[in-house]
Amino acid sequence: MASDRILDLLRAPIDPDEIAEIRELWKVHSKAEDNRDIAGLISTLTEDCVYTVAGTGARWEGHDGATRFYTELLTAFPDIHFELDYIVIGPQGVCEEAIVTATHTGRWLSAEPTGERLEWRNAIFFPWDREAKKFKGEMVYTDLVLPGATAR
């Protein structure tokens, strides 16, 4: 049986103008990430945003948490590159899958840097807040396995 929250998501009306707005904000977010523009990234997020990495227990909350997430990620993988492979945009938000390449030069989720050039897949869900017209954070699903990586 689907929960009320899930039923509300499934019943979200499809408004072409809202979908265009979501797409445009996702573009702003993606360009800011490519440019390592943390302020630009934060501008696309609700005040109460939440970032998680599935299977690790890692969680960052609010704008301060999102800033820490990006600072830690970009420090651990300064040359990180996302090659978009799939994307779905709807009234619930954005879901993307990307092939990620990066050199592991800093600590990430308690895993010490390996110095290795890595390639992995990420699927990321950006839930949409219809009232704030911003993303509520990111839920990251990844097949990256780093020795010693655990939740912070």
PDB file of C-alpha atoms in Angstrom:
ATOM      1  CA  MET A   1       0.000   0.000   0.000  1.00  0.00           C
ATOM      2  CA  ALA A   2       1.425   3.363  -1.002  1.00  0.00           C
ATOM      3  CA  SER A   3       1.790   6.006   1.681  1.00  0.00           C
ATOM      4  CA  ASP A   4      -0.032   9.325   1.461  1.00  0.00           C
ATOM      5  CA  ARG A   5       3.300  11.009   0.670  1.00  0.00           C
ATOM      6  CA  ILE A   6       3.895   8.675  -2.284  1.00  0.00           C
ATOM      7  CA  LEU A   7       0.340   9.094  -3.517  1.00  0.00           C
ATOM      8  CA  ASP A   8       0.782  12.879  -3.387  1.00  0.00           C
ATOM      9  CA  LEU A   9       3.979  12.556  -5.451  1.00  0.00           C
ATOM     10  CA  LEU A  10       2.260  10.292  -7.989  1.00  0.00           C
ATOM     11  CA  ARG A  11      -0.680  12.652  -8.283  1.00  0.00           C
ATOM     12  CA  ALA A  12       1.436  15.792  -8.724  1.00  0.00           C
ATOM     13  CA  PRO A  13      -0.026  17.716 -11.646  1.00  0.00           C
ATOM     14  CA  ILE A  14       2.192  18.069 -14.666  1.00  0.00           C
ATOM     15  CA  ASP A  15       2.570  21.734 -15.489  1.00  0.00           C
ATOM     16  CA  PRO A  16       4.843  22.365 -18.491  1.00  0.00           C
ATOM     17  CA  ASP A  17       5.896  25.744 -17.049  1.00  0.00           C
ATOM     18  CA  GLU A  18       6.919  24.139 -13.759  1.00  0.00           C
ATOM     19  CA  ILE A  19       8.846  21.394 -15.587  1.00  0.00           C
ATOM     20  CA  ALA A  20      10.712  24.095 -17.536  1.00  0.00           C
ATOM     21  CA  GLU A  21      11.448  25.896 -14.251  1.00  0.00           C
ATOM     22  CA  ILE A  22      12.793  22.687 -12.678  1.00  0.00           C
ATOM     23  CA  ARG A  23      14.944  22.019 -15.775  1.00  0.00           C
ATOM     24  CA  GLU A  24      16.366  25.545 -15.718  1.00  0.00           C
ATOM     25  CA  LEU A  25      17.217  25.379 -12.010  1.00  0.00           C
ATOM     26  CA  TRP A  26      18.878  21.976 -12.535  1.00  0.00           C
ATOM     27  CA  LYS A  27      20.994  23.597 -15.276  1.00  0.00           C
ATOM     28  CA  VAL A  28      21.998  26.396 -12.879  1.00  0.00           C
ATOM     29  CA  HIS A  29      22.903  23.770 -10.273  1.00  0.00           C
ATOM     30  CA  SER A  30      24.913  21.662 -12.722  1.00  0.00           C
ATOM     31  CA  LYS A  31      26.820  24.631 -14.126  1.00  0.00           C
ATOM     32  CA  ALA A  32      27.620  25.833 -10.614  1.00  0.00           C
ATOM     33  CA  GLU A  33      28.981  22.381  -9.757  1.00  0.00           C
ATOM     34  CA  ASP A  34      31.099  22.316 -12.922  1.00  0.00           C
ATOM     35  CA  ASN A  35      32.450  25.765 -11.993  1.00  0.00           C
ATOM     36  CA  ARG A  36      33.061  24.784  -8.335  1.00  0.00           C
ATOM     37  CA  ASP A  37      30.727  27.645  -7.383  1.00  0.00           C
ATOM     38  CA  ILE A  38      29.450  26.647  -3.948  1.00  0.00           C
ATOM     39  CA  ALA A  39      27.360  29.817  -3.515  1.00  0.00           C
ATOM     40  CA  GLY A  40      25.719  29.090  -6.871  1.00  0.00           C
ATOM     41  CA  LEU A  41      24.960  25.517  -5.780  1.00  0.00           C
ATOM     42  CA  ILE A  42      23.486  26.653  -2.472  1.00  0.00           C
ATOM     43  CA  SER A  43      21.268  29.184  -4.275  1.00  0.00           C
ATOM     44  CA  THR A  44      19.360  26.273  -5.860  1.00  0.00           C
ATOM     45  CA  LEU A  45      18.545  24.613  -2.508  1.00  0.00           C
ATOM     46  CA  THR A  46      15.920  25.059   0.182  1.00  0.00           C
ATOM     47  CA  GLU A  47      17.127  26.237   3.600  1.00  0.00           C
ATOM     48  CA  ASP A  48      16.282  22.814   5.062  1.00  0.00           C
ATOM     49  CA  CYS A  49      17.900  20.772   2.285  1.00  0.00           C
ATOM     50  CA  VAL A  50      19.311  17.330   3.062  1.00  0.00           C
ATOM     51  CA  TYR A  51      22.150  15.478   1.323  1.00  0.00           C
ATOM     52  CA  THR A  52      22.562  11.719   1.748  1.00  0.00           C
ATOM     53  CA  VAL A  53      24.775   9.009   0.277  1.00  0.00           C
ATOM     54  CA  ALA A  54      22.805   5.758   0.291  1.00  0.00           C
ATOM     55  CA  GLY A  55      24.230   2.868   2.227  1.00  0.00           C
ATOM     56  CA  THR A  56      26.698   4.975   4.215  1.00  0.00           C
ATOM     57  CA  GLY A  57      24.534   6.736   6.764  1.00  0.00           C
ATOM     58  CA  ALA A  58      26.204   9.994   5.702  1.00  0.00           C
ATOM     59  CA  ARG A  59      23.872  12.971   5.991  1.00  0.00           C
ATOM     60  CA  TRP A  60      24.370  16.731   5.658  1.00  0.00           C
ATOM     61  CA  GLU A  61      21.544  19.113   6.623  1.00  0.00           C
ATOM     62  CA  GLY A  62      20.715  22.692   5.662  1.00  0.00           C
ATOM     63  CA  HIS A  63      22.826  25.157   3.709  1.00  0.00           C
ATOM     64  CA  ASP A  64      25.758  24.659   6.102  1.00  0.00           C
ATOM     65  CA  GLY A  65      25.552  20.908   5.581  1.00  0.00           C
ATOM     66  CA  ALA A  66      25.317  21.249   1.795  1.00  0.00           C
ATOM     67  CA  THR A  67      28.357  23.545   1.868  1.00  0.00           C
ATOM     68  CA  ARG A  68      30.268  20.894   3.865  1.00  0.00           C
ATOM     69  CA  PHE A  69      29.124  18.163   1.440  1.00  0.00           C
ATOM     70  CA  TYR A  70      30.441  20.050  -1.586  1.00  0.00           C
ATOM     71  CA  THR A  71      33.615  21.201   0.150  1.00  0.00           C
ATOM     72  CA  GLU A  72      34.384  17.623   1.239  1.00  0.00           C
ATOM     73  CA  LEU A  73      33.499  16.166  -2.187  1.00  0.00           C
ATOM     74  CA  LEU A  74      35.510  18.709  -4.174  1.00  0.00           C
ATOM     75  CA  THR A  75      38.464  18.388  -1.806  1.00  0.00           C
ATOM     76  CA  ALA A  76      38.447  14.591  -2.050  1.00  0.00           C
ATOM     77  CA  PHE A  77      37.944  14.637  -5.836  1.00  0.00           C
ATOM     78  CA  PRO A  78      39.163  18.029  -7.135  1.00  0.00           C
ATOM     79  CA  ASP A  79      39.014  16.943 -10.794  1.00  0.00           C
ATOM     80  CA  ILE A  80      35.593  15.276 -10.514  1.00  0.00           C
ATOM     81  CA  HIS A  81      33.660  15.143 -13.783  1.00  0.00           C
ATOM     82  CA  PHE A  82      30.068  14.019 -14.297  1.00  0.00           C
ATOM     83  CA  GLU A  83      29.187  12.678 -17.743  1.00  0.00           C
ATOM     84  CA  LEU A  84      25.391  12.663 -17.809  1.00  0.00           C
ATOM     85  CA  ASP A  85      24.004   9.359 -19.068  1.00  0.00           C
ATOM     86  CA  TYR A  86      20.268   9.617 -18.236  1.00  0.00           C
ATOM     87  CA  ILE A  87      17.945  12.284 -16.880  1.00  0.00           C
ATOM     88  CA  VAL A  88      14.263  12.405 -15.964  1.00  0.00           C
ATOM     89  CA  ILE A  89      12.554  15.653 -15.008  1.00  0.00           C
ATOM     90  CA  GLY A  90       9.064  15.772 -13.564  1.00  0.00           C
ATOM     91  CA  PRO A  91       6.980  17.597 -10.979  1.00  0.00           C
ATOM     92  CA  GLN A  92       8.672  15.532  -8.246  1.00  0.00           C
ATOM     93  CA  GLY A  93      12.164  16.758  -9.199  1.00  0.00           C
ATOM     94  CA  VAL A  94      15.099  15.501 -11.229  1.00  0.00           C
ATOM     95  CA  CYS A  95      16.698  12.085 -11.372  1.00  0.00           C
ATOM     96  CA  GLU A  96      19.976  11.747 -13.219  1.00  0.00           C
ATOM     97  CA  GLU A  97      22.518   9.035 -13.788  1.00  0.00           C
ATOM     98  CA  ALA A  98      26.098   9.917 -14.612  1.00  0.00           C
ATOM     99  CA  ILE A  99      29.399   8.239 -15.216  1.00  0.00           C
ATOM    100  CA  VAL A 100      31.794   9.926 -12.819  1.00  0.00           C
ATOM    101  CA  THR A 101      35.564  10.160 -13.163  1.00  0.00           C
ATOM    102  CA  ALA A 102      37.917  11.653 -10.599  1.00  0.00           C
ATOM    103  CA  THR A 103      41.218  11.292  -8.828  1.00  0.00           C
ATOM    104  CA  HIS A 104      40.854  10.449  -5.128  1.00  0.00           C
ATOM    105  CA  THR A 105      43.233  12.950  -3.530  1.00  0.00           C
ATOM    106  CA  GLY A 106      41.475  13.659  -0.222  1.00  0.00           C
ATOM    107  CA  ARG A 107      39.499  11.959   2.528  1.00  0.00           C
ATOM    108  CA  TRP A 108      35.910  11.010   1.576  1.00  0.00           C
ATOM    109  CA  LEU A 109      33.447   9.394   3.996  1.00  0.00           C
ATOM    110  CA  SER A 110      36.360   8.437   6.252  1.00  0.00           C
ATOM    111  CA  ALA A 111      38.228   6.729   3.375  1.00  0.00           C
ATOM    112  CA  GLU A 112      41.797   7.917   3.101  1.00  0.00           C
ATOM    113  CA  PRO A 113      42.904   9.116  -0.353  1.00  0.00           C
ATOM    114  CA  THR A 114      44.227   6.468  -2.703  1.00  0.00           C
ATOM    115  CA  GLY A 115      45.638   8.803  -5.340  1.00  0.00           C
ATOM    116  CA  GLU A 116      43.918   6.593  -7.926  1.00  0.00           C
ATOM    117  CA  ARG A 117      41.977   7.779 -10.959  1.00  0.00           C
ATOM    118  CA  LEU A 118      38.516   6.247 -10.511  1.00  0.00           C
ATOM    119  CA  GLU A 119      35.388   5.755 -12.587  1.00  0.00           C
ATOM    120  CA  TRP A 120      31.960   4.933 -11.175  1.00  0.00           C
ATOM    121  CA  ARG A 121      28.230   5.475 -11.679  1.00  0.00           C
ATOM    122  CA  ASN A 122      26.026   7.758  -9.629  1.00  0.00           C
ATOM    123  CA  ALA A 123      22.278   8.082  -9.671  1.00  0.00           C
ATOM    124  CA  ILE A 124      21.132  11.261  -7.965  1.00  0.00           C
ATOM    125  CA  PHE A 125      17.618  12.315  -7.073  1.00  0.00           C
ATOM    126  CA  PHE A 126      16.963  16.036  -6.553  1.00  0.00           C
ATOM    127  CA  PRO A 127      13.552  16.291  -4.833  1.00  0.00           C
ATOM    128  CA  TRP A 128      11.613  19.432  -5.776  1.00  0.00           C
ATOM    129  CA  ASP A 129       9.932  21.769  -3.305  1.00  0.00           C
ATOM    130  CA  ARG A 130       6.946  23.215  -5.148  1.00  0.00           C
ATOM    131  CA  GLU A 131       6.447  26.080  -2.717  1.00  0.00           C
ATOM    132  CA  ALA A 132      10.086  27.197  -2.455  1.00  0.00           C
ATOM    133  CA  LYS A 133      10.747  26.413  -6.147  1.00  0.00           C
ATOM    134  CA  LYS A 134      14.104  24.921  -5.199  1.00  0.00           C
ATOM    135  CA  PHE A 135      15.620  21.510  -4.637  1.00  0.00           C
ATOM    136  CA  LYS A 136      15.334  19.904  -1.189  1.00  0.00           C
ATOM    137  CA  GLY A 137      18.832  18.407  -1.509  1.00  0.00           C
ATOM    138  CA  GLU A 138      20.219  15.290  -3.135  1.00  0.00           C
ATOM    139  CA  MET A 139      19.939  11.573  -2.538  1.00  0.00           C
ATOM    140  CA  VAL A 140      23.065   9.998  -4.018  1.00  0.00           C
ATOM    141  CA  TYR A 141      23.200   6.328  -5.006  1.00  0.00           C
ATOM    142  CA  THR A 142      26.607   5.141  -6.128  1.00  0.00           C
ATOM    143  CA  ASP A 143      28.543   2.030  -7.015  1.00  0.00           C
ATOM    144  CA  LEU A 144      31.802   3.641  -5.838  1.00  0.00           C
ATOM    145  CA  VAL A 145      33.497   1.477  -3.228  1.00  0.00           C
ATOM    146  CA  LEU A 146      36.351   2.998  -1.256  1.00  0.00           C
ATOM    147  CA  PRO A 147      38.209   0.920   1.349  1.00  0.00           C
ATOM    148  CA  GLY A 148      37.377   2.201   4.816  1.00  0.00           C
ATOM    149  CA  ALA A 149      34.507   4.462   3.718  1.00  0.00           C
ATOM    150  CA  THR A 150      31.896   4.827   6.445  1.00  0.00           C
ATOM    151  CA  ALA A 151      29.478   7.474   7.562  1.00  0.00           C
ATOM    152  CA  ARG A 152      30.944  10.548   9.140  1.00  0.00           C
TER     153      ARG A 152
END
